[in-house]
Amino acid sequence: MPQADQGHAMRFDEPLKLDSGRTLPGFTIAYATYGTLNATRSNAVLICHALTGDQFVIGTNPMTGKPGWWETMVGPGKPIDTERFFVICTNVLSGCMGSSGPASIDPATGQAHGLAFPMVTVADMVRAQARLIEALGIETLACVTGGSMGGMQVLEWMAKFPQRVGRALPIATAAHHTAQNIALHEIGRQAIMGDPDWRNGDYLKAGVKPSRGLSTARMIGHVSYLSEAALGRKFGRAVCSNARASFGFEQEFEVESYLHYQGASFVERFDANAYLYITRAMDYFELDSMTAFKDLKARVQGVSFTSDWLFPTAENRRICEGLKASGVDANLREIDTDRGHDAFLLEEPELFDLVRDFLK
Amino acid sequence: MPQADQGHAMRFDEPLKLDSGRTLPGFTIAYATYGTLNATRSNAVLICHALTGDQFVIGTNPMTGKPGWWETMVGPGKPIDTERFFVICTNVLSGCMGSSGPASIDPATGQAHGLAFPMVTVADMVRAQARLIEALGIETLACVTGGSMGGMQVLEWMAKFPQRVGRALPIATAAHHTAQNIALHEIGRQAIMGDPDWRNGDYLKAGVKPSRGLSTARMIGHVSYLSEAALGRKFGRAVCSNARASFGFEQEFEVESYLHYQGASFVERFDANAYLYITRAMDYFELDSMTAFKDLKARVQGVSFTSDWLFPTAENRRICEGLKASGVDANLREIDTDRGHDAFLLEEPELFDLVRDFLK
């Protein structure tokens, strides 16, 4: 077992101009690394996390006490092999695991920024991340990878820093957030902002948390990350073993109990305002895949999953077609699985083989 | 234009034994009729409404002032032709448009029943409906039809009252609610029950309404009734004409504005507790399509839509296969449309032709 990286944080005092037109006077990026950077600094793999992810890819997450979110993919001898590669993962700007965001402390007031924190886009997240990569003395990344919003960050790296990307592996993502995706996010945000404990975003000052709203938002997300087939296979219409047919509104079906568990454990580890900010960043995401990648020389391997209805194959194919039209060496692999969008986090041997081959 | 039926209501004083084991001492069924019952009482078509529907199929709905929900399908010269058929639609038991339910007045207290109203299943809804059909002196229904939960009621009629069904036309439905469907309903219920104005179901006594929670629940439902393609075609990533890129949490994308409108107009017309009861009734729905239809002699035409991910073709096909295995004259038509589950309410010429032919 690799030792868990307890995480680092780097402070940047040079202002960061944001897409919104506002400027962050300074910011902190929290990150974790695994493996060893080689002498030529050429073996760095940047992993970009998804909406509810964090920098703790493997080992025990020091914030939650749980295993890292990509144990299946990363580690000694794993497809992203920490014996070969120096793996870096940063908590996104506006996240809640140590990077600057609505939950971080504003030094001017000694209190959480809350909604005073400026809105951040995926491009802003990547700009901040690029500062860290520079500060670590890494000119070119051997590979940039990530799924979902992680994949959006990969696309931003490809578009904005084409010279600094050796290979790119965007997984289950899209060049723009679709209307359905925006709709699902907005519903989650409404659940949070409708919770009276949200207090217009100032809940941390008041010592409360909009747990119920955040839990509901998480449930919506969770359903969208799975598939009808996966939910059917896992739960079907099974009734909780300790429940009678209650003919009431308690959790009675196992799928309800599962969702409540997902909601409750999420509110333990995630900040509600960060959820608002990051979902909004995804909603704003929009690259023109026909023109964005003109200067890219990297090899690109895209991945999609047949049962992913949130970031379906068609969206991933559009990226690949844009890349090819720009003369980029790009391929898309559609993996047949009924596990939905979350398949990239799960035991998917075809994905592991593909990544292993791609990084050879 | 046909004159709108202003609606009727019939009171039943004989107790109704419910699936939960509880008994309703008496109940009211509100209903509307269109067209004229013929002398042999053989031209009655029963239309069963969906989760958020009501008895006002065509004409101006007297409760909302808006057109009926199936104007496309029903009326003089329409596929369900009110010049040929006597059309009946009842507000479901536990509904909020005049039938007994959590929002109706308990004569014992003079106040709304609220959660004291017993839980009702789809079979209970149909039992109550069957009493009305009897009371109208109709022995056999020329046809029973409906989409979504309306289709579930059609299946119940086919299973429990096979001798009384001449033809059956279940549209975009399922013999059981899937895990994904239960999950989506539970999220909506959590949004309602998490609204502090829900007050444990006693909001009517307090003179308030859990509007925000009910609106969020409606938004979740609405996204599930459409499809990614339909939302993409209608809204894409368009930004509201009166909005700048706000970089905030106001409604900015047109799809957000649309959802908010849907939520706001829904809370004007629907009772939050009724939404809880009816979603739960759908969750409980489960027929074994291989055995439930053994005694049925009716002709059955099922309909599904290619882009319906809530009640997909596979679920509708399972019903049809069960019917055929029971020797029933049954067919399924899958209609190619990108409009999702709600296609049954929309302008779908292939559906209209099919229904017209089936009722010849």
XYZ file of C-alpha atoms in Angstrom:
720
model
C 0.000 0.000 0.000
C 1.364 3.429 -0.880
C 1.543 5.913 1.922
C -1.200 8.468 1.667
C -0.044 11.904 0.668
C -1.232 14.198 3.429
C -1.430 16.989 0.935
C 0.284 20.258 0.330
C -0.876 23.762 -0.354
C 0.831 26.541 -2.261
C 0.032 30.213 -1.979
C 0.212 32.466 -5.040
C 0.358 36.179 -4.456
C 0.354 37.325 -8.043
C -3.230 38.305 -8.957
C -5.258 35.967 -11.172
C -7.528 37.573 -13.745
C -10.749 35.583 -14.015
C -13.136 35.032 -16.940
C -15.782 37.019 -15.081
C -13.616 40.137 -15.330
C -12.899 40.066 -11.617
C -9.418 39.469 -10.226
C -8.328 37.250 -7.378
C -5.624 39.200 -5.545
C -4.034 35.908 -4.518
C -5.057 32.320 -4.030
C -4.089 28.978 -2.560
C -4.024 25.682 -4.408
C -4.113 22.531 -2.311
C -2.663 19.464 -3.971
C -1.348 15.986 -3.446
C 1.434 14.127 -5.255
C 2.271 10.459 -5.588
C 5.482 8.900 -6.916
C 8.722 10.710 -7.708
C 9.474 13.426 -10.226
C 12.384 12.260 -12.421
C 15.539 14.276 -13.058
C 14.299 15.586 -16.407
C 10.917 16.485 -14.894
C 9.268 14.658 -17.755
C 7.183 12.052 -15.932
C 4.440 14.198 -14.396
C 0.823 13.123 -14.850
C -1.790 15.672 -13.890
C -5.078 14.182 -12.740
C -8.042 16.567 -12.719
C -10.883 15.758 -10.362
C -14.619 15.845 -11.027
C -17.320 17.989 -9.385
C -17.284 16.289 -5.985
C -13.739 14.928 -6.110
C -10.618 16.216 -4.414
C -6.833 15.980 -4.605
C -6.618 12.733 -2.638
C -6.537 10.269 -5.506
C -5.206 7.262 -3.570
C -4.393 6.275 -0.012
C -6.479 7.325 2.937
C -8.040 10.732 2.388
C -6.930 12.737 5.456
C -10.110 14.843 5.371
C -12.575 11.951 5.234
C -10.633 8.903 6.418
C -11.853 7.056 3.316
C -9.859 5.601 0.401
C -8.932 7.871 -2.486
C -11.398 8.250 -5.319
C -9.251 6.653 -8.053
C -7.666 3.695 -6.282
C -8.721 1.511 -9.218
C -6.623 3.487 -11.699
C -3.647 4.939 -9.844
C -0.885 3.376 -7.757
C 2.167 1.120 -7.997
C 1.644 -1.215 -10.935
C -1.759 0.316 -11.718
C -2.592 1.748 -15.163
C -1.366 5.167 -14.015
C 1.703 3.681 -12.372
C 3.148 5.718 -9.517
C 6.398 3.763 -9.875
C 6.838 5.339 -13.324
C 4.935 8.585 -13.005
C 4.861 11.556 -10.674
C 1.133 12.020 -10.192
C -0.236 15.432 -9.226
C -3.810 16.269 -8.356
C -4.974 19.724 -7.293
C -8.149 20.676 -5.514
C -9.888 22.964 -8.003
C -10.097 26.685 -7.427
C -13.467 27.297 -5.673
C -13.269 23.803 -4.186
C -13.493 23.030 -0.470
C -10.481 20.812 0.259
C -7.918 23.501 0.892
C -7.873 25.538 -2.314
C -9.280 29.052 -2.286
C -13.039 29.072 -2.608
C -16.226 30.201 -0.921
C -15.459 28.060 2.141
C -11.880 29.273 2.575
C -11.071 32.054 4.996
C -10.823 35.608 3.717
C -7.715 36.961 5.511
C -9.255 40.439 5.460
C -12.236 39.410 7.605
C -11.123 36.170 9.231
C -14.341 34.589 7.986
C -15.299 32.373 5.059
C -15.612 34.240 1.763
C -19.058 32.803 1.077
C -20.677 34.324 -1.989
C -18.168 37.181 -1.945
C -15.756 34.755 -3.595
C -15.743 35.512 -7.325
C -17.290 33.044 -9.738
C -14.744 30.755 -11.305
C -14.843 28.980 -14.685
C -13.183 25.717 -15.677
C -10.629 27.831 -17.577
C -9.907 29.744 -14.358
C -9.427 26.470 -12.491
C -6.885 25.416 -15.112
C -5.087 28.791 -15.061
C -4.618 28.414 -11.313
C -3.524 24.801 -11.748
C -0.987 25.842 -14.419
C 0.611 28.224 -11.926
C 1.165 25.309 -9.575
C 2.618 23.120 -12.338
C 5.024 25.960 -13.203
C 5.936 26.421 -9.567
C 6.775 22.717 -9.367
C 9.225 23.316 -12.232
C 7.366 21.133 -14.701
C 7.374 22.444 -18.230
C 5.519 19.658 -20.007
C 3.057 17.215 -18.521
C 3.531 13.640 -19.694
C -0.219 13.305 -19.537
C -3.282 15.215 -18.366
C -6.324 13.135 -17.522
C -9.628 13.180 -15.699
C -13.283 12.242 -16.064
C -16.391 14.403 -16.200
C -15.443 17.924 -15.058
C -11.920 16.508 -14.839
C -12.213 15.892 -18.574
C -13.300 19.496 -19.116
C -10.089 20.604 -17.417
C -8.141 18.268 -19.716
C -9.778 19.955 -22.712
C -8.856 23.393 -21.313
C -5.241 22.294 -20.943
C -5.308 21.065 -24.551
C -6.790 24.357 -25.764
C -4.941 26.915 -23.640
C -1.581 25.235 -22.964
C -1.105 22.984 -26.002
C 2.699 23.087 -25.782
C 2.662 21.817 -22.216
C 0.596 18.679 -22.784
C 2.372 15.497 -23.926
C -0.653 13.244 -23.949
C -4.240 13.852 -23.002
C -6.859 11.406 -21.812
C -10.253 13.112 -21.408
C -12.825 10.651 -20.094
C -16.638 10.825 -20.174
C -16.784 14.537 -20.787
C -18.059 17.149 -23.226
C -16.882 20.325 -24.921
C -19.943 22.088 -23.541
C -22.507 21.430 -20.842
C -25.841 20.481 -22.425
C -29.246 21.954 -21.591
C -30.162 18.775 -19.694
C -26.958 18.972 -17.660
C -27.552 22.640 -16.850
C -31.123 21.762 -15.847
C -30.014 19.014 -13.458
C -27.445 21.329 -11.887
C -29.963 24.118 -11.483
C -32.323 21.772 -9.651
C -29.529 20.835 -7.256
C -28.732 24.491 -6.689
C -32.390 25.244 -6.013
C -32.454 22.474 -3.422
C -29.464 24.049 -1.653
C -30.571 27.671 -1.931
C -34.083 26.693 -0.830
C -32.767 25.280 2.435
C -33.376 27.964 5.088
C -30.024 27.058 6.631
C -28.277 28.246 3.481
C -28.914 31.808 4.715
C -28.081 33.455 1.394
C -24.734 31.730 1.448
C -23.698 32.987 4.886
C -24.339 29.745 6.780
C -20.742 29.287 7.963
C -20.850 32.614 9.828
C -24.081 31.469 11.455
C -22.599 28.114 12.443
C -25.164 26.089 10.477
C -25.160 24.095 7.234
C -27.803 23.577 4.542
C -27.403 19.835 4.946
C -30.837 18.847 3.793
C -30.627 20.860 0.591
C -27.090 19.704 -0.158
C -28.124 16.116 0.470
C -31.007 16.444 -1.996
C -28.655 18.005 -4.556
C -26.292 15.079 -4.111
C -29.127 12.609 -4.633
C -30.012 14.255 -7.950
C -26.376 14.104 -8.994
C -26.051 10.514 -7.928
C -29.004 9.325 -9.984
C -27.549 11.082 -13.002
C -24.141 9.416 -12.529
C -25.661 5.954 -12.707
C -27.983 4.320 -15.214
C -31.395 2.774 -15.104
C -29.781 -0.624 -15.716
C -27.218 -0.191 -12.938
C -29.837 0.958 -10.420
C -32.076 -1.901 -11.521
C -29.308 -4.457 -11.138
C -28.152 -3.126 -7.754
C -31.514 -2.427 -6.151
C -34.441 -3.199 -8.407
C -37.571 -2.876 -6.316
C -36.030 -4.479 -3.238
C -37.391 -3.310 0.073
C -35.071 -2.568 3.004
C -34.710 -5.633 5.190
C -35.768 -3.709 8.292
C -38.791 -2.095 6.626
C -42.307 -3.357 6.374
C -44.458 -2.047 3.545
C -44.976 1.114 5.532
C -47.435 2.848 3.222
C -45.794 6.031 4.397
C -42.981 8.329 3.377
C -40.069 6.729 5.207
C -37.228 5.114 3.259
C -38.681 1.813 2.248
C -37.057 0.780 -1.012
C -33.339 -0.014 -0.929
C -32.670 2.540 -3.634
C -34.095 5.231 -1.340
C -31.944 4.122 1.541
C -28.904 4.135 -0.751
C -29.635 7.682 -1.921
C -30.115 8.915 1.630
C -26.810 7.367 2.610
C -25.096 9.048 -0.345
C -26.661 12.372 0.589
C -25.782 12.126 4.264
C -22.156 11.113 3.730
C -21.699 13.856 1.129
C -22.734 16.668 3.461
C -20.066 15.486 5.904
C -17.299 16.238 3.434
C -18.514 18.912 1.055
C -19.311 22.583 1.274
C -22.674 23.677 -0.128
C -21.405 26.935 -1.624
C -18.531 25.094 -3.298
C -21.167 22.837 -4.860
C -22.945 25.912 -6.220
C -19.731 27.394 -7.612
C -18.420 24.242 -9.218
C -21.743 23.280 -10.831
C -21.947 26.800 -12.261
C -18.426 26.526 -13.621
C -19.465 23.357 -15.445
C -22.599 25.058 -16.798
C -20.484 27.852 -18.258
C -18.092 25.416 -19.905
C -18.134 25.737 -23.679
C -15.298 25.117 -26.109
C -15.646 25.080 -29.864
C -14.034 21.724 -30.526
C -13.582 22.562 -34.224
C -11.294 25.515 -33.500
C -10.042 25.195 -29.918
C -7.336 22.603 -30.575
C -5.540 24.047 -33.619
C -2.146 24.245 -31.911
C -2.221 20.903 -30.136
C 0.491 18.346 -30.868
C -0.385 15.926 -28.055
C -1.723 12.451 -28.661
C -5.290 12.258 -27.384
C -7.308 9.257 -26.288
C -10.954 9.929 -25.465
C -13.159 7.496 -23.579
C -16.941 7.246 -23.298
C -19.354 4.716 -21.809
C -22.419 3.335 -23.574
C -24.764 3.891 -20.616
C -23.517 7.391 -19.717
C -26.522 9.647 -20.331
C -24.942 12.705 -18.713
C -21.884 12.861 -20.990
C -22.958 10.530 -23.765
C -20.727 9.109 -26.477
C -22.056 11.648 -28.996
C -20.565 14.515 -26.973
C -17.228 12.741 -26.610
C -17.235 11.914 -30.334
C -17.762 15.563 -31.187
C -14.544 16.416 -29.326
C -12.658 13.690 -31.174
C -13.956 14.845 -34.551
C -12.895 18.406 -33.782
C -9.439 17.170 -32.836
C -9.081 15.150 -36.015
C -10.241 18.106 -38.095
C -7.426 20.072 -36.418
C -4.902 17.414 -37.423
C -4.514 16.007 -33.911
C -3.723 12.304 -33.400
C -6.951 11.507 -31.552
C -9.077 8.422 -30.907
C -12.244 7.715 -29.019
C -12.986 4.408 -27.330
C -16.594 3.740 -26.375
C -16.662 1.158 -23.602
C -19.704 -1.065 -23.305
C -20.936 -0.959 -19.716
C -24.267 -0.498 -17.956
C -22.727 1.469 -15.077
C -23.404 4.943 -16.416
C -21.244 8.028 -16.058
C -19.553 6.783 -12.878
C -17.992 3.877 -14.804
C -14.717 5.813 -14.948
C -14.367 5.418 -11.175
C -15.178 1.723 -11.136
C -13.615 -1.618 -11.969
C -13.588 -1.450 -15.782
C -10.822 -3.722 -17.152
C -11.185 -2.382 -20.701
C -10.545 1.142 -19.439
C -7.511 0.008 -17.439
C -6.002 -1.797 -20.446
C -6.615 1.215 -22.639
C -4.942 3.631 -20.211
C -2.015 1.268 -19.663
C -1.440 1.020 -23.422
C -1.856 4.743 -23.941
C 0.792 5.551 -21.327
C 3.338 3.003 -22.594
C -64.791 24.402 -29.676
C -66.487 21.987 -27.312
C -67.930 23.490 -24.182
C -65.758 22.726 -21.222
C -67.203 20.263 -18.777
C -67.269 22.085 -15.460
C -66.898 18.789 -13.730
C -68.949 16.614 -11.463
C -68.296 14.854 -8.209
C -69.900 11.733 -6.814
C -69.898 10.709 -3.191
C -69.619 7.036 -2.219
C -70.588 6.066 1.277
C -69.803 2.386 1.113
C -66.362 1.863 2.659
C -63.402 1.160 0.370
C -60.847 -1.372 1.606
C -57.376 -0.204 0.585
C -54.217 -2.183 -0.242
C -52.594 -0.794 2.898
C -55.136 -2.636 5.029
C -56.830 0.589 6.018
C -60.386 1.425 5.000
C -61.786 4.653 3.629
C -65.201 5.044 5.269
C -66.401 6.941 2.222
C -64.900 8.980 -0.585
C -65.610 11.432 -3.367
C -64.553 11.043 -6.972
C -64.468 14.187 -9.087
C -64.817 13.614 -12.806
C -65.567 15.203 -16.140
C -67.347 13.778 -19.179
C -67.376 14.755 -22.830
C -69.739 13.570 -25.567
C -72.924 11.539 -25.076
C -73.432 8.075 -23.656
C -75.322 6.021 -26.243
C -78.497 4.053 -25.506
C -76.662 0.746 -25.105
C -74.062 2.408 -22.870
C -71.376 0.865 -25.031
C -69.431 3.913 -26.202
C -67.679 4.958 -22.993
C -63.948 5.634 -23.123
C -62.211 6.010 -19.793
C -59.143 8.243 -19.835
C -56.793 7.890 -16.878
C -54.616 10.866 -16.065
C -50.932 10.935 -15.177
C -49.233 12.077 -11.950
C -49.892 15.776 -12.359
C -52.962 15.549 -14.589
C -56.604 15.979 -13.708
C -60.081 15.205 -15.014
C -60.223 18.214 -17.353
C -59.061 16.564 -20.570
C -60.301 19.229 -23.001
C -61.885 22.654 -22.904
C -60.894 25.317 -20.419
C -59.908 23.782 -17.104
C -62.165 25.540 -14.569
C -59.532 25.243 -11.829
C -56.643 26.718 -13.801
C -58.236 28.622 -16.692
C -55.891 26.791 -19.058
C -56.694 24.350 -21.896
C -57.194 20.677 -21.047
C -54.158 18.428 -21.004
C -55.139 16.189 -23.940
C -56.572 18.644 -26.455
C -54.354 17.060 -29.114
C -56.001 13.658 -28.731
C -59.600 14.200 -27.613
C -62.502 16.174 -29.079
C -64.905 16.245 -32.024
C -63.164 14.631 -34.981
C -60.023 13.978 -32.931
C -58.518 10.460 -32.563
C -60.638 9.926 -29.428
C -63.707 11.419 -31.067
C -66.232 12.920 -28.656
C -68.852 12.752 -31.436
C -68.592 8.959 -31.267
C -67.470 8.321 -27.712
C -68.605 9.266 -24.247
C -65.308 10.220 -22.637
C -64.909 10.010 -18.870
C -61.952 11.133 -16.839
C -61.773 10.951 -13.055
C -59.452 12.788 -10.737
C -57.541 9.977 -9.024
C -58.187 9.081 -5.424
C -55.612 11.051 -3.364
C -55.564 13.723 -6.072
C -56.229 17.409 -5.475
C -58.856 18.379 -8.040
C -61.956 17.413 -6.101
C -61.483 13.722 -5.340
C -60.808 12.629 -1.783
C -57.177 13.039 -0.867
C -54.831 14.717 1.600
C -56.014 18.169 0.476
C -59.743 17.405 0.739
C -61.693 18.359 3.832
C -62.207 15.773 6.539
C -65.878 16.246 7.508
C -65.047 15.130 11.046
C -62.658 18.037 11.648
C -63.567 20.570 8.973
C -59.898 20.683 8.008
C -57.771 19.079 5.295
C -56.899 15.437 5.972
C -53.202 16.032 5.384
C -51.103 12.982 6.183
C -54.006 11.437 8.090
C -55.370 10.430 4.698
C -54.498 6.772 4.133
C -51.904 5.846 1.505
C -53.479 4.850 -1.775
C -52.124 2.530 -4.472
C -52.826 2.593 -8.206
C -55.093 -0.414 -7.630
C -57.011 1.605 -5.025
C -57.390 4.469 -7.499
C -58.859 2.041 -10.013
C -61.180 0.435 -7.448
C -62.604 3.850 -6.667
C -62.857 4.674 -10.356
C -64.689 1.391 -11.004
C -67.334 2.397 -8.463
C -67.971 5.547 -10.463
C -68.158 3.662 -13.759
C -70.709 1.316 -12.146
C -72.674 4.234 -10.771
C -72.838 5.705 -14.273
C -74.473 2.430 -15.349
C -71.617 1.419 -17.631
C -70.876 -2.287 -17.631
C -68.138 -2.457 -20.254
C -65.776 0.311 -21.261
C -65.257 0.570 -25.020
C -61.699 1.546 -24.237
C -59.472 2.435 -21.299
C -56.460 4.571 -22.059
C -53.866 6.816 -20.503
C -50.163 7.538 -20.463
C -47.569 7.150 -17.717
C -49.432 6.630 -14.415
C -52.569 6.707 -16.584
C -51.140 3.644 -18.309
C -50.614 1.958 -14.935
C -54.316 2.433 -14.255
C -55.089 0.920 -17.658
C -53.013 -2.127 -16.684
C -54.908 -2.381 -13.379
C -58.220 -2.314 -15.229
C -56.941 -5.060 -17.521
C -55.805 -7.156 -14.553
C -58.595 -6.589 -12.049
C -61.648 -5.956 -14.250
C -60.851 -7.913 -17.429
C -64.518 -8.444 -18.313
C -65.234 -4.744 -18.248
C -62.553 -3.644 -20.715
C -63.315 -3.751 -24.460
C -60.029 -2.321 -25.666
C -57.031 -1.038 -23.812
C -54.449 1.474 -24.903
C -51.673 1.810 -22.304
C -49.168 4.447 -23.378
C -45.580 5.005 -22.200
C -45.960 3.031 -19.011
C -44.568 0.049 -17.107
C -45.793 -2.941 -15.132
C -43.609 -1.804 -12.262
C -41.836 1.356 -11.256
C -38.082 0.922 -11.736
C -35.368 1.734 -9.191
C -34.438 4.846 -11.166
C -38.048 6.026 -11.182
C -38.398 5.427 -7.451
C -35.146 7.340 -6.927
C -36.336 10.357 -8.920
C -39.617 10.395 -7.008
C -37.872 10.146 -3.661
C -35.705 13.149 -4.524
C -38.840 15.155 -5.331
C -40.418 14.088 -2.056
C -37.289 15.090 -0.156
C -37.425 18.524 -1.789
C -41.035 18.936 -0.579
C -40.579 17.489 2.898
C -37.375 19.526 3.342
C -39.256 22.771 2.789
C -39.897 24.237 6.251
C -43.336 25.348 5.044
C -44.326 21.713 4.575
C -44.731 21.560 8.388
C -44.911 17.784 8.549
C -47.767 17.858 6.085
C -49.911 20.290 8.070
C -49.224 23.367 5.958
C -52.861 23.942 4.975
C -53.883 24.344 8.607
C -51.070 26.861 9.009
C -52.138 28.792 5.915
C -48.799 28.278 4.140
C -47.547 26.116 1.258
C -44.217 24.404 0.608
C -44.010 26.145 -2.735
C -40.278 26.151 -3.082
C -39.964 22.416 -2.389
C -42.885 21.543 -4.655
C -41.416 23.701 -7.403
C -38.077 21.886 -7.144
C -39.877 18.529 -7.228
C -41.693 19.633 -10.366
C -38.416 20.661 -11.987
C -36.980 17.190 -11.363
C -40.100 15.639 -12.849
C -40.033 17.930 -15.823
C -36.454 17.100 -16.772
C -37.326 13.408 -16.577
C -40.366 13.854 -18.853
C -38.245 15.339 -21.620
C -35.071 14.139 -23.302
C -31.576 15.477 -23.731
C -32.297 15.952 -27.439
C -35.566 17.815 -26.819
C -33.987 20.121 -24.243
C -31.042 20.650 -26.563
C -33.282 21.485 -29.494
C -35.543 23.802 -27.488
C -32.933 25.598 -25.395
C -29.402 24.420 -26.058
C -27.091 26.753 -24.184
C -29.090 29.868 -25.037
C -28.932 32.647 -22.489
C -32.065 34.570 -21.474
C -32.447 37.667 -23.614
C -32.634 39.911 -20.570
C -29.621 38.349 -18.849
C -25.983 39.251 -19.102
C -23.409 36.615 -18.250
C -24.069 37.267 -14.599
C -21.434 34.950 -13.132
C -23.911 34.453 -10.311
C -26.726 32.122 -9.360
C -29.670 33.861 -11.005
C -31.523 32.200 -13.877
C -29.266 32.848 -16.802
C -29.705 30.010 -19.269
C -33.087 29.708 -20.984
C -33.452 26.146 -19.769
C -33.248 27.436 -16.179
C -35.868 30.069 -16.814
C -38.114 27.428 -18.393
C -37.760 25.123 -15.395
C -38.512 27.929 -12.965
C -41.606 28.804 -14.943
C -42.726 25.165 -14.879
C -42.148 24.989 -11.146
C -43.925 28.257 -10.386
C -47.012 27.480 -12.466
C -47.239 23.985 -10.986
C -47.418 25.171 -7.383
C -50.384 27.343 -8.357
C -52.454 24.313 -9.253
C -51.156 21.347 -7.304
C -51.144 20.246 -3.695
C -47.780 19.193 -2.261
C -49.164 16.332 -0.167
C -51.079 14.998 -3.174
C -47.757 14.973 -5.015
C -46.266 12.875 -2.215
C -49.182 10.436 -2.209
C -49.394 9.976 -5.951
C -45.653 9.523 -6.446
C -45.699 6.911 -3.705
C -48.613 5.113 -5.356
C -46.528 4.905 -8.543
C -43.519 3.612 -6.616
C -45.625 0.812 -5.147
C -46.984 -0.173 -8.552
C -45.958 -3.707 -9.506
C -47.839 -6.175 -11.666
C -46.456 -9.487 -12.858
C -47.175 -9.074 -16.546
C -46.723 -12.801 -17.149
C -49.625 -13.742 -14.872
C -51.734 -10.613 -14.304
C -53.633 -10.710 -17.604
C -54.766 -14.367 -17.806
C -58.455 -13.536 -18.001
C -58.274 -10.624 -20.381
C -60.175 -10.785 -23.682
C -59.663 -7.153 -24.685
C -57.587 -6.066 -27.662
C -54.550 -4.178 -26.429
C -52.393 -1.637 -28.220
C -49.315 -0.467 -26.329
C -47.315 2.595 -27.296
C -43.790 3.655 -26.393
C -41.449 6.430 -27.519
C -37.821 5.959 -28.522
C -36.533 8.854 -26.391
C -38.597 8.060 -23.269
C -36.013 7.184 -20.620
C -38.497 7.142 -17.746
C -40.790 4.462 -19.189
C -38.580 3.077 -21.939
C -39.674 0.773 -24.735
C -38.187 -2.240 -22.935
C -40.688 -1.826 -20.069
C -43.606 -1.428 -22.465
C -42.404 -4.445 -24.446
C -42.347 -6.546 -21.298
C -46.045 -5.806 -20.787
C -46.814 -6.753 -24.377
C -44.874 -10.006 -24.107
C -46.749 -10.919 -20.949
C -50.036 -10.214 -22.682
C -49.127 -12.363 -25.680
C -48.003 -15.168 -23.392
C -51.482 -14.979 -21.832
C -53.083 -15.299 -25.266
C -54.168 -11.670 -25.452
C -54.369 -9.898 -28.832
C -51.689 -7.322 -28.058
C -49.296 -5.144 -30.037
C -46.704 -2.566 -29.160
C -45.857 0.380 -31.374
C -42.610 2.185 -30.675
C -42.839 5.713 -32.048
C -39.631 7.423 -33.133
C -39.486 10.858 -31.508
C -36.911 12.873 -29.594
C -39.517 14.410 -27.282
C -39.159 11.973 -24.404
C -41.870 10.684 -22.101
C -44.107 13.717 -22.610
C -44.506 12.839 -26.314
C -47.927 11.332 -25.507
C -49.214 14.825 -24.692
C -47.786 16.454 -27.793
C -48.411 16.708 -31.512
C -47.404 13.201 -32.645
C -49.218 12.337 -35.907
C -48.144 8.675 -35.796
C -49.737 8.329 -32.363
C -52.944 10.003 -33.525
C -53.218 7.721 -36.587
C -52.579 4.672 -34.443
C -55.265 5.599 -31.899
C -57.749 6.474 -34.642
C -57.209 3.075 -36.303
C -57.354 1.217 -33.007
C -60.728 2.761 -32.113
C -62.307 2.120 -35.545
